[in-house]
Every structure is written in C-alpha cells, then in structure tokens.
Amino acid sequence: MNELSMVYGMGLAALLFLLGFIGVVIRRNTLFVLMCLEIMINAAGLAFIVAGARWSSPDGNTMFILIIAVAAAEAAIGLGLLLQLQKRFRTIDIDAASEMHG
Amino acid sequence: MPIGDVLPEISVLVSAVVLLLAASFMRQQDHWRLAIGALASLFAAAVLCALQLGEPARLTFAGVWALDGASIWARLLILATTAICVALTPEWLRSDRRHGEYYAMLLLAALGAMLLAGAADLLQLVMAVLLSSVTGYTLAAYHRAWPLSVEAGMKYFLVGALTNTLLMIGVTLLFGLFGSTDYAQIAKAATGAPQIMALIGLTLVVVGVAFKLAAVPAHTWMPDVSEGAPPPAAAFLTVAPKIGAAIALARLVTIFPADVVAWRPLVATLAVATMTIGNLGALGQSDVRRLLGWSSISQSGYALMAVTAVGLNAQAIPALLFFLGAYAAANLAAFAAVTQLRGRTNLADYRGLATARPGIAAVLVVSFLSLVGIPPLGGFVGKLALFVTTIEAGYAWLAVIAVINTVVSLVYYLRVLGPVYFGDLDGPVPVLGGWAQKALYLATLLTIGLGILAEPLWSELGRVMLLP
C-alpha cells in the first residue's frame, strides 16, 4: 500500500473515532452511547487493517477479526445492562442512574 | 510451545465451563456444592502454577506468554484471592436463582486477570483486559433486581468500554509504528522510533491498563462498584484484576527505552495523581464500602511507584509483588468483614460494633492498619519495600508524597474505627456466618502472617525476574 492511501485510511479511522467519541460524550440515551462505542471500536479495526497493510502483514486482519468478536461480546453485555437499566429505572437516560455519588 | 506452559489457565477455563454446565442441571438448593468444585479447581490450578516455579524463566507460545517469576507469583496470588472470594459467596447468594453461574463467571474473571499477568504481546494484553472486563461488568451487576447494582454495572461498563477502545487505538498505533505486537520485537524496533507517536500510543495503552488498575484517569468506576456490587464480587473486583494489571503494566513499559519514550515521568505522574485523588475522595466518605473503594484507588497509586522504578532497581518487582500480596490480604479481610456483616455500609451503622461483634471489629482494625502500613502487619513490609525501592531508584520526591498520603489515609481509616470502638450500639448486628466467617479469618491470618513471615518470603521473591 502506498503512503497516500494509508493517509486516507488512517484519516477515515480518525474521523470515525472522533465521531464515536463525540457521540459518547454528548449523547444521554444509553442506546446511542452503545452505538457510538461500536463506531469507535470499528475505527480501531479499520486502523488495524491499514497498519497491517503498511507492514504487508496478515496481523492486521487477524486483529480485525478478533476485535469484531470482542466488540460483539461487549455489545451483548452492554445491551443486557441496558435492559436491566430500563427495568429498574424506567428510562435509558444515562443520567437517571446516578443514585451513588461522592 | 508445550501445552504444559498454560496448564493452570486451561484447568481454570475447563472448570469454569464444567461449573456453568453443572449449574444449569442442578437444583438451586444444591448450588453451594459448586463452591467446593470451584475451590478444588483453584487449588489444582495453584499446584500446577507452583510447579512452574522450578522451571527457568522463558517466553513461550512464540513469545506471547511470559513464564517468569513475576507472572507465576502474580497468578498464584490471583488464584488465592479468587479462592477467598469463592468462600465468601455461598451464604451471600443462597437465595439467588443464578447462584451456581456466579462461580463460573468468577473463574473466568480470574482467568482474565491471570492472562494479564503473563501477557507478553499487545494482542494478548487486549484479550486479557477484555476478558477480565466483560466478566467484571456481569459480576458488578449480579444483583440485577437491585438498582444500585445495575447502576454500578452500567457505570463500570461505560468507563470500561471507552478505555478498552482507547487501548485498542493505542495498540493500533504501536503496531503501525513498529510492525509487530510482540514485546521483544517492539523493544528492538523502539530505539529508533518517532518519539512523540510512540509516547501517544503507549499513553493510550497505559490508560487502558489503568482502567483495570483503577488508576487515574480511569478510576471513576471503583467507588461505585465497591458500593453497588455484591460485596463478595466487590472484594474480587478491587483486588484480582489489579494484581494482573500491575504486572502487565510493569512488563509493558520496560520494553521502551526510557530515554527514547519518556514513560517514567508519565507513570510517576499517574502514581501521584492516583494516590492523592484516592485519599481525598476517601476523606469525606460516610459510606464504608465507598470509602474502601477510594482507599483501593490510593493503594493503586502506591503500586504505580514500583512500576516507575522498574528497570532502575532490581528490587522493584519483588517490592511490587509483596505490596500487592499484602494489599490483597488486607483488602479481602476488610470486604470479608463487610460481607460477614451482611453488607452494612453506612458509617453510622458501625457504631458500637466492638461490643456486639468483637471478632469482626478486630479484623477491621487489623486490615485497616495493614492498609495504612503499621508494623508488624503485611502492609508495613509492603510499603517499606516500595518506599526504599523508589528512593534507591532516584525518585525520593515520589516517596515523600507517598508518605504524606499515607499519613492522610490514617485519618479516614480511624474515622471508621472510632465509632466501632467508642460508639453506642443500637440494634442487633446480624452476621452471615458459615464459609464467609472462615474466609474472613483466613484473610486476617494472611495479613498478619505476611508481616511475620516477611523475611523468608522476601528472599524467595528476590530471585524473581521480569521478561522480556
């Protein structure tokens, strides 16, 4: 892969990451926060593929598959927690669950 | 790559699966028997792990897995911690419908922490952090009918998911720079690297590991988890992942030459911030479990001092291991006392505890004094070793700040012990009894024993190596 397309690839990954990050910070709806986290993880996956292509090594693709699996596991737990949040607090607003502080 | 090198891990994994299957076919009333199974499998794994002590330190599985003194001792410590946490559980979850599954989840979380301690490859590090995280979220939210537990799980999850993503980005950066995820390969390539990019990548990875260590900037989950999670799970989550993460961090940072990538100032800053913020957070607490969470953060800060000194002083890793052992024993004793008291957490409810339950009050005294570092308890030897190591490594200012923090920490521990001994008792003090009580006294004995038997242990730990 030549230098130019690598810059594009990394640029896209950075953009996706930023998009996800902003979403995590400003969104209050837990479902959207989970989606934004997925976008961030996918940005990391894309960056892995670009980095793997730079070194012409299959490691990048291996890691991408791994990250997809990991993201799925994490999303499953996140959605499970989301369901419980909805059951206990009757809302999925992140700020609702703040009985503990200090 | 002889399969025998990961036998302890395989045995933990297999028994977790067996326990999960058994839990689905057994009657709920019989689920406590699975605790015996979990203890037996942890013992077997510990024996397999101890057998590795005699072998020479080496990297196996194509350099992914480190089999050195640091990893073996840390894994033994994690197994012992998990065993005490298993023993705390049967009475606590007696009426829970999913009692049996808890042990499977606990073993998988322990497996994640063990993998952290041996990780010698960035990919292995990611896997270990994630395994110990996803199981941790479940453990924290195990009382799903109780809003505080769900809230603790959700907060833990949100901080965790964010820092895990940062960890992955950091790993990507390092992989992109050096073309390998293997620690030994990175160490070779790191000498001529663009410094600033390598430092950014390393910082992101350190943030990811700091989440497991409950160190600044990813410490915010710890007080919530220790307050909201079931106390046996909180006991585990405040100790086991930390042991793995501290060793993983020490192993990770040492591959970078300190003059090319300035990681020592980074870790030292995190250490100061972590111990200070932890102590300040604990000062005003009127909730004992939350107080223990904040104190646990400050203890991570002390552990980071040893990581700062790794590579400058050969005693840094032995000191770190001893400190972690003493911290684990004392913190488990404290959480065991809370569990034994059926999870009572409001400071006002601890008034006059010494009249009603002198045994538990004595345990609280021993564990808190060990956390402060009063001789002759284990925590004293651990902290002394840390301070001496840090000063000899040329970071005297760091040791001074740690000493000031230790003095401050005495205040909030005494704020709990004062009412326990000088308050007036109101109402009966029900306890859990049974296994939890035995675990409570075992952890206390370990706290005292580590202090008394410090010398032979120290000479044994002195030979410990850290690869690569």
Coordinates of C-alpha atoms in Angstrom, one line a residue, chain B:
Chain B
M1 CA 5.1 -24.4 22.5
P2 CA 4.4 -27.2 25.1
I3 CA 0.8 -27.1 26.1
G4 CA 2.0 -27.6 29.7
D5 CA 3.0 -24.0 29.9
V6 CA -0.6 -22.9 30.1
L7 CA -1.9 -25.9 32.1
P8 CA -3.1 -23.7 35.1
E9 CA -5.1 -21.5 32.7
I10 CA -6.5 -24.5 30.9
S11 CA -7.6 -26.0 34.1
V12 CA -9.4 -22.8 35.2
L13 CA -11.1 -22.5 31.9
V14 CA -12.3 -26.1 31.8
S15 CA -13.6 -26.0 35.3
A16 CA -15.4 -22.7 34.6
V17 CA -17.2 -24.4 31.7
V18 CA -17.9 -27.5 33.8
L19 CA -19.3 -25.4 36.6
L20 CA -21.6 -23.5 34.2
L21 CA -23.0 -26.7 32.8
A22 CA -23.4 -28.2 36.2
A23 CA -25.2 -25.1 37.4
S24 CA -27.8 -25.5 34.6
F25 CA -28.7 -29.0 35.6
M26 CA -28.6 -28.8 39.4
R27 CA -31.3 -27.8 41.8
Q28 CA -30.9 -24.3 43.1
Q29 CA -30.6 -25.5 46.7
D30 CA -27.5 -27.6 45.8
H31 CA -25.7 -24.8 44.0
W32 CA -23.5 -24.2 47.1
R33 CA -21.8 -27.5 46.3
L34 CA -20.3 -25.8 43.2
A35 CA -18.3 -23.6 45.5
I36 CA -16.5 -26.7 46.6
G37 CA -15.9 -27.5 43.0
A38 CA -14.6 -24.0 42.3
L39 CA -12.2 -24.2 45.3
A40 CA -10.9 -27.6 44.2
S41 CA -10.2 -26.4 40.7
L42 CA -8.5 -23.2 42.0
F43 CA -6.3 -25.4 44.2
A44 CA -5.4 -27.7 41.3
A45 CA -4.5 -24.6 39.2
A46 CA -2.4 -23.3 42.0
V47 CA -0.5 -26.5 42.3
L48 CA 0.1 -26.6 38.5
C49 CA 1.2 -23.0 38.7
A50 CA 3.6 -23.7 41.6
L51 CA 5.2 -26.5 39.7
Q52 CA 6.2 -23.9 37.1
L53 CA 8.3 -22.1 39.8
G54 CA 11.1 -24.5 39.4
E55 CA 11.5 -24.0 35.7
P56 CA 13.8 -21.4 34.1
A57 CA 12.1 -18.1 33.1
R58 CA 11.2 -18.0 29.5
L59 CA 8.8 -16.8 26.8
T60 CA 6.6 -19.4 25.2
F61 CA 3.9 -19.7 22.5
A62 CA 6.0 -17.7 20.0
G63 CA 6.8 -15.0 22.6
V64 CA 3.2 -14.3 23.5
W65 CA 3.2 -15.8 27.0
A66 CA 5.8 -14.9 29.7
L67 CA 6.6 -17.6 32.2
D68 CA 8.8 -15.8 34.7
G69 CA 8.7 -15.3 38.5
A70 CA 6.6 -12.2 38.3
S71 CA 3.9 -13.9 36.3
I72 CA 3.9 -17.1 38.3
W73 CA 3.7 -15.3 41.7
A74 CA 1.1 -12.9 40.5
R75 CA -1.0 -15.8 39.2
L76 CA -0.7 -17.7 42.5
L77 CA -1.8 -14.5 44.2
I78 CA -4.8 -14.2 41.9
L79 CA -5.8 -17.8 42.5
A80 CA -5.6 -17.4 46.3
T81 CA -7.6 -14.1 46.0
T82 CA -10.3 -15.9 43.9
A83 CA -10.4 -18.8 46.4
I84 CA -11.2 -16.4 49.3
C85 CA -13.8 -14.6 47.2
V86 CA -15.4 -18.0 46.3
A87 CA -15.6 -18.8 50.0
L88 CA -17.3 -15.5 50.7
T89 CA -20.1 -16.3 48.3
P90 CA -22.3 -19.4 49.2
E91 CA -24.2 -17.7 52.1
W92 CA -24.5 -14.4 50.3
L93 CA -26.1 -15.9 47.2
R94 CA -28.0 -18.6 48.9
S95 CA -31.4 -17.5 47.6
D96 CA -30.2 -16.2 44.3
R97 CA -31.6 -18.2 41.3
R98 CA -28.3 -17.9 39.4
H99 CA -26.1 -18.8 42.3
G100 CA -24.1 -21.5 40.5
E101 CA -23.3 -19.4 37.4
Y102 CA -21.6 -16.9 39.7
Y103 CA -18.7 -19.3 40.3
A104 CA -18.2 -19.8 36.5
M105 CA -18.1 -16.1 36.0
L106 CA -15.7 -15.6 38.9
L107 CA -13.3 -18.2 37.5
L108 CA -13.4 -16.6 34.0
A109 CA -12.7 -13.2 35.6
A110 CA -9.8 -14.8 37.4
L111 CA -8.6 -16.3 34.1
G112 CA -8.6 -12.8 32.6
A113 CA -6.5 -11.4 35.4
M114 CA -4.1 -14.4 35.1
L115 CA -3.7 -13.7 31.4
L116 CA -2.9 -10.1 32.2
A117 CA -0.1 -11.1 34.4
G118 CA 1.6 -13.2 31.7
A119 CA 0.9 -11.1 28.6
A120 CA 4.0 -10.5 26.5
D121 CA 2.2 -9.4 23.4
L122 CA -0.1 -6.4 22.8
L123 CA -2.8 -8.7 21.3
Q124 CA -2.7 -10.9 24.4
L125 CA -2.9 -7.8 26.5
V126 CA -6.1 -6.7 24.7
M127 CA -7.7 -10.1 25.1
A128 CA -6.8 -10.3 28.8
V129 CA -8.1 -6.8 29.6
L130 CA -11.4 -7.6 27.7
L131 CA -11.9 -11.0 29.3
S132 CA -11.4 -9.6 32.7
S133 CA -13.6 -6.6 31.9
V134 CA -16.7 -8.3 30.4
T135 CA -16.9 -10.8 33.2
G136 CA -16.3 -7.9 35.7
Y137 CA -19.4 -6.0 34.4
T138 CA -21.5 -9.0 35.0
L139 CA -20.2 -9.6 38.5
A140 CA -20.8 -5.9 39.4
A141 CA -24.4 -6.1 38.2
Y142 CA -25.1 -9.5 39.6
H143 CA -28.0 -8.4 41.8
R144 CA -29.9 -7.3 38.8
A145 CA -33.1 -6.7 40.8
W146 CA -31.3 -4.1 42.9
P147 CA -31.0 -0.7 41.2
L148 CA -27.6 0.2 42.8
S149 CA -26.0 -3.0 41.5
V150 CA -27.3 -2.3 38.0
E151 CA -26.1 1.3 38.2
A152 CA -22.6 0.1 39.3
G153 CA -22.5 -2.4 36.4
M154 CA -23.6 0.3 33.9
K155 CA -21.0 2.8 35.2
Y156 CA -18.3 0.2 35.2
F157 CA -19.3 -0.8 31.7
L158 CA -19.3 2.7 30.2
V159 CA -15.9 3.6 31.6
G160 CA -14.6 0.2 30.6
A161 CA -15.9 0.3 27.1
L162 CA -14.4 3.7 26.5
T163 CA -11.0 2.9 27.9
N164 CA -10.9 -0.5 26.1
T165 CA -11.4 1.3 22.9
L166 CA -8.6 3.7 23.7
L167 CA -6.5 0.7 24.5
M168 CA -7.2 -0.8 21.1
I169 CA -6.3 2.5 19.4
G170 CA -3.1 2.6 21.3
V171 CA -2.2 -0.9 20.3
T172 CA -3.0 0.0 16.6
L173 CA -0.6 3.0 16.9
L174 CA 2.2 0.9 18.3
F175 CA 1.6 -1.8 15.8
G176 CA 1.6 0.7 13.0
L177 CA 4.9 2.2 14.2
F178 CA 6.8 -1.0 15.0
G179 CA 5.2 -3.6 12.7
S180 CA 4.7 -6.1 15.4
T181 CA 2.7 -6.7 18.6
D182 CA 5.3 -8.8 20.2
Y183 CA 7.0 -7.1 23.2
A184 CA 10.5 -8.4 22.3
Q185 CA 10.1 -7.2 18.6
I186 CA 8.8 -3.8 19.8
A187 CA 11.8 -3.5 22.2
K188 CA 14.1 -4.0 19.2
A189 CA 12.3 -1.5 17.0
A190 CA 11.6 1.1 19.6
T191 CA 15.1 2.6 19.8
G192 CA 14.7 4.5 16.5
A193 CA 11.1 5.3 16.7
P194 CA 9.4 8.7 16.3
Q195 CA 9.2 9.5 20.0
I196 CA 6.0 11.5 20.1
M197 CA 3.9 8.9 18.3
A198 CA 5.3 6.1 20.4
L199 CA 4.5 8.1 23.5
I200 CA 0.9 8.8 22.4
G201 CA 0.4 5.1 21.6
L202 CA 1.9 4.0 24.9
T203 CA -0.1 6.5 26.8
L204 CA -3.4 5.2 25.3
V205 CA -2.4 1.6 26.2
V206 CA -1.5 2.7 29.7
V207 CA -4.9 4.3 30.1
G208 CA -6.4 1.0 29.1
V209 CA -4.4 -0.9 31.7
A210 CA -5.1 1.9 34.3
F211 CA -8.7 1.0 34.0
K212 CA -8.0 -2.5 35.3
L213 CA -5.8 -1.0 37.9
A214 CA -8.4 1.7 38.9
A215 CA -5.7 4.3 38.5
V216 CA -6.2 7.9 37.2
P217 CA -7.7 8.7 34.7
A218 CA -9.8 5.6 34.6
H219 CA -10.5 5.3 38.3
T220 CA -14.1 6.6 38.5
W221 CA -15.8 3.2 38.4
M222 CA -14.1 1.9 41.6
P223 CA -16.1 3.7 44.3
D224 CA -19.4 2.9 42.5
V225 CA -18.5 -0.7 42.0
S226 CA -17.4 -1.2 45.6
E227 CA -20.6 0.4 46.9
G228 CA -23.1 -1.1 44.4
A229 CA -21.7 -4.5 43.5
P230 CA -22.5 -7.5 45.8
P231 CA -19.7 -7.4 48.5
P232 CA -18.1 -10.8 47.5
A233 CA -17.9 -9.5 43.9
A234 CA -16.6 -6.1 45.1
A235 CA -13.9 -7.9 47.1
F236 CA -12.8 -9.7 43.9
L237 CA -13.0 -6.7 41.6
T238 CA -11.0 -4.4 43.9
V239 CA -8.1 -6.9 44.1
A240 CA -7.7 -9.6 41.4
P241 CA -7.7 -7.5 38.2
K242 CA -5.3 -5.1 39.9
I243 CA -2.7 -7.7 40.6
G244 CA -2.7 -8.8 36.9
A245 CA -2.8 -5.2 35.6
A246 CA 0.2 -4.0 37.8
I247 CA 2.4 -6.8 36.4
A248 CA 1.1 -6.2 32.9
L249 CA 1.9 -2.5 33.2
A250 CA 5.4 -3.2 34.5
R251 CA 6.1 -5.6 31.7
L252 CA 4.7 -3.3 29.1
V253 CA 6.6 -0.1 30.0
T254 CA 10.0 -1.7 30.4
I255 CA 10.2 -2.6 26.7
F256 CA 10.5 1.0 25.8
P257 CA 14.0 2.6 26.4
A258 CA 13.3 5.4 28.9
D259 CA 15.5 7.9 27.1
V260 CA 13.6 7.5 23.8
V261 CA 10.0 7.2 25.1
A262 CA 9.6 9.2 28.4
W263 CA 7.4 6.7 30.2
R264 CA 8.9 7.2 33.7
P265 CA 7.5 10.7 34.2
L266 CA 4.2 9.5 32.8
V267 CA 3.8 6.7 35.3
A268 CA 5.2 8.8 38.2
T269 CA 2.6 11.5 37.4
L270 CA -0.2 8.9 37.4
A271 CA 1.1 7.5 40.7
V272 CA 0.9 10.9 42.4
A273 CA -2.5 11.7 40.9
T274 CA -3.9 8.3 41.8
M275 CA -2.8 8.1 45.4
T276 CA -3.8 11.8 46.1
I277 CA -7.2 11.7 44.4
G278 CA -8.0 8.3 46.1
N279 CA -7.2 9.7 49.5
L280 CA -9.0 13.0 49.0
G281 CA -12.1 11.0 47.8
A282 CA -12.0 8.8 50.9
L283 CA -11.7 11.6 53.4
G284 CA -15.3 12.8 53.5
Q285 CA -17.0 9.4 53.0
S286 CA -19.7 8.3 55.3
D287 CA -20.2 5.0 53.5
V288 CA -17.8 2.3 54.4
R289 CA -17.9 0.3 51.1
R290 CA -17.4 3.5 49.1
L291 CA -14.6 4.5 51.4
L292 CA -12.9 1.2 50.7
G293 CA -13.3 1.8 47.0
W294 CA -11.5 5.2 47.3
S295 CA -8.8 3.7 49.5
S296 CA -8.3 1.0 46.9
I297 CA -7.7 3.7 44.3
S298 CA -5.0 5.2 46.5
Q299 CA -3.4 1.8 47.0
S300 CA -3.1 1.5 43.2
G301 CA -1.1 4.8 43.3
Y302 CA 1.4 3.2 45.7
A303 CA 1.7 0.2 43.4
L304 CA 2.5 2.5 40.5
M305 CA 5.5 3.8 42.4
A306 CA 7.1 0.4 41.9
V307 CA 6.3 0.5 38.2
T308 CA 8.1 3.8 38.0
A309 CA 11.2 2.2 39.5
V310 CA 11.2 -0.9 37.3
G311 CA 14.4 -1.2 35.4
L312 CA 16.2 1.2 37.7
N313 CA 16.2 -1.1 40.7
A314 CA 16.2 -4.9 40.7
Q315 CA 14.0 -4.9 43.9
A316 CA 11.1 -3.1 42.2
I317 CA 9.3 -6.2 41.0
P318 CA 9.7 -8.1 44.3
A319 CA 8.5 -5.0 46.2
L320 CA 5.5 -4.7 43.8
L321 CA 4.6 -8.4 44.3
F322 CA 4.9 -8.2 48.1
F323 CA 2.9 -5.0 48.3
L324 CA 0.2 -6.5 46.1
G325 CA 0.1 -9.6 48.3
A326 CA -0.2 -7.6 51.5
Y327 CA -2.8 -5.3 49.9
A328 CA -4.8 -8.3 48.6
A329 CA -4.9 -9.9 52.1
A330 CA -5.9 -6.7 53.9
N331 CA -8.5 -5.6 51.4
L332 CA -10.1 -9.0 51.3
A333 CA -10.2 -9.0 55.1
A334 CA -12.0 -5.7 55.0
F335 CA -14.5 -6.7 52.4
A336 CA -15.0 -10.1 54.1
A337 CA -15.9 -8.2 57.3
V338 CA -18.4 -6.1 55.3
T339 CA -19.8 -9.3 53.8
Q340 CA -20.0 -11.0 57.2
L341 CA -22.0 -8.0 58.4
R342 CA -24.5 -8.7 55.6
G343 CA -23.2 -5.8 53.6
R344 CA -23.9 -3.0 56.1
T345 CA -22.3 0.1 54.7
N346 CA -23.5 3.2 56.4
L347 CA -20.8 4.5 58.8
A348 CA -23.5 5.2 61.4
D349 CA -24.4 1.5 61.4
Y350 CA -20.9 0.6 62.6
R351 CA -21.3 2.3 66.0
G352 CA -20.6 0.0 68.9
L353 CA -19.7 -2.9 66.6
A354 CA -16.9 -3.9 69.0
T355 CA -19.4 -4.6 71.8
A356 CA -21.6 -6.8 69.7
R357 CA -19.0 -8.5 67.4
P358 CA -15.5 -8.1 68.9
G359 CA -14.1 -10.5 66.4
I360 CA -15.2 -8.6 63.3
A361 CA -14.1 -5.3 64.9
A362 CA -10.6 -6.7 65.5
V363 CA -10.5 -7.9 61.8
L364 CA -11.4 -4.3 60.7
V365 CA -8.6 -2.9 62.9
V366 CA -6.0 -5.4 61.5
S367 CA -7.0 -4.9 57.9
F368 CA -7.2 -1.1 58.1
L369 CA -3.8 -0.8 60.0
S370 CA -2.3 -3.1 57.4
L371 CA -3.7 -0.8 54.6
V372 CA -2.1 2.2 56.3
G373 CA 1.2 0.3 56.8
I374 CA 1.6 -0.2 60.6
P375 CA 4.2 -2.8 61.8
P376 CA 4.2 -5.7 62.2
L377 CA 1.4 -6.3 59.6
G378 CA 2.0 -7.3 56.0
G379 CA 1.1 -3.8 54.7
F380 CA 4.0 -2.3 56.6
V381 CA 6.6 -4.5 54.9
G382 CA 5.0 -4.0 51.5
K383 CA 5.0 -0.2 51.8
L384 CA 8.5 -0.1 53.3
A385 CA 9.8 -2.2 50.4
L386 CA 8.1 0.2 48.0
F387 CA 9.5 3.3 49.6
V388 CA 13.0 2.0 49.8
T389 CA 12.9 0.8 46.2
T390 CA 11.6 4.2 44.9
I391 CA 14.1 6.2 46.9
E392 CA 17.0 4.0 45.7
A393 CA 15.8 4.4 42.1
G394 CA 16.2 8.2 42.5
Y395 CA 12.6 9.1 42.9
A396 CA 12.8 10.4 46.5
W397 CA 10.2 13.1 45.9
L398 CA 7.7 10.4 44.9
A399 CA 8.3 8.5 48.1
V400 CA 7.9 11.7 50.1
I401 CA 4.5 12.4 48.5
A402 CA 3.5 8.8 49.2
V403 CA 4.5 9.1 52.9
I404 CA 2.4 12.3 53.2
N405 CA -0.5 10.4 51.6
T406 CA -0.1 7.5 54.0
V407 CA -0.4 9.9 57.0
V408 CA -3.5 11.4 55.5
S409 CA -5.0 8.0 54.9
L410 CA -4.7 7.2 58.6
V411 CA -7.4 9.9 59.2
Y412 CA -10.2 8.2 57.2
Y413 CA -9.4 4.7 58.4
L414 CA -9.6 5.9 62.0
R415 CA -12.9 7.7 61.2
V416 CA -14.3 4.2 60.8
L417 CA -12.5 2.6 63.7
G418 CA -13.5 5.3 66.2
P419 CA -17.3 4.7 66.1
V420 CA -16.6 0.9 66.1
Y421 CA -14.9 1.1 69.4
F422 CA -16.3 4.2 71.1
G423 CA -19.8 4.5 69.7
D424 CA -23.1 3.3 71.3
L425 CA -24.6 0.1 69.9
D426 CA -28.2 0.5 68.6
G427 CA -30.0 -2.7 67.5
P428 CA -28.8 -6.2 66.9
V429 CA -25.9 -7.0 64.5
P430 CA -26.8 -10.0 62.3
V431 CA -24.0 -11.8 60.6
L432 CA -23.7 -14.2 57.7
G433 CA -21.6 -16.9 59.4
G434 CA -20.5 -20.2 57.8
W435 CA -18.0 -20.0 55.0
A436 CA -17.8 -16.3 55.0
Q437 CA -16.6 -16.3 58.6
K438 CA -13.8 -18.8 57.7
A439 CA -12.8 -16.7 54.7
L440 CA -12.8 -13.6 57.0
Y441 CA -10.4 -15.2 59.5
L442 CA -8.2 -16.7 56.8
A443 CA -7.7 -13.3 55.1
T444 CA -6.9 -11.8 58.5
L445 CA -4.3 -14.5 59.3
L446 CA -2.7 -13.9 55.9
T447 CA -2.5 -10.2 56.7
I448 CA -0.7 -10.9 59.9
G449 CA 1.3 -13.8 58.5
L450 CA 2.7 -11.8 55.6
G451 CA 4.2 -9.4 58.2
I452 CA 5.7 -12.0 60.4
L453 CA 7.0 -14.3 57.6
A454 CA 8.2 -11.4 55.6
E455 CA 11.9 -12.3 55.6
P456 CA 11.8 -15.8 54.1
L457 CA 9.2 -14.6 51.6
W458 CA 11.3 -11.6 50.6
S459 CA 14.4 -13.8 50.0
E460 CA 12.2 -16.0 47.8
L461 CA 10.8 -13.1 45.9
G462 CA 14.2 -11.5 45.5
R463 CA 15.0 -14.0 42.7
V464 CA 12.0 -13.0 40.6
M465 CA 12.6 -11.9 37.0
L466 CA 10.6 -9.9 34.6
L467 CA 10.7 -10.8 30.9
P468 CA 11.4 -9.7 28.2

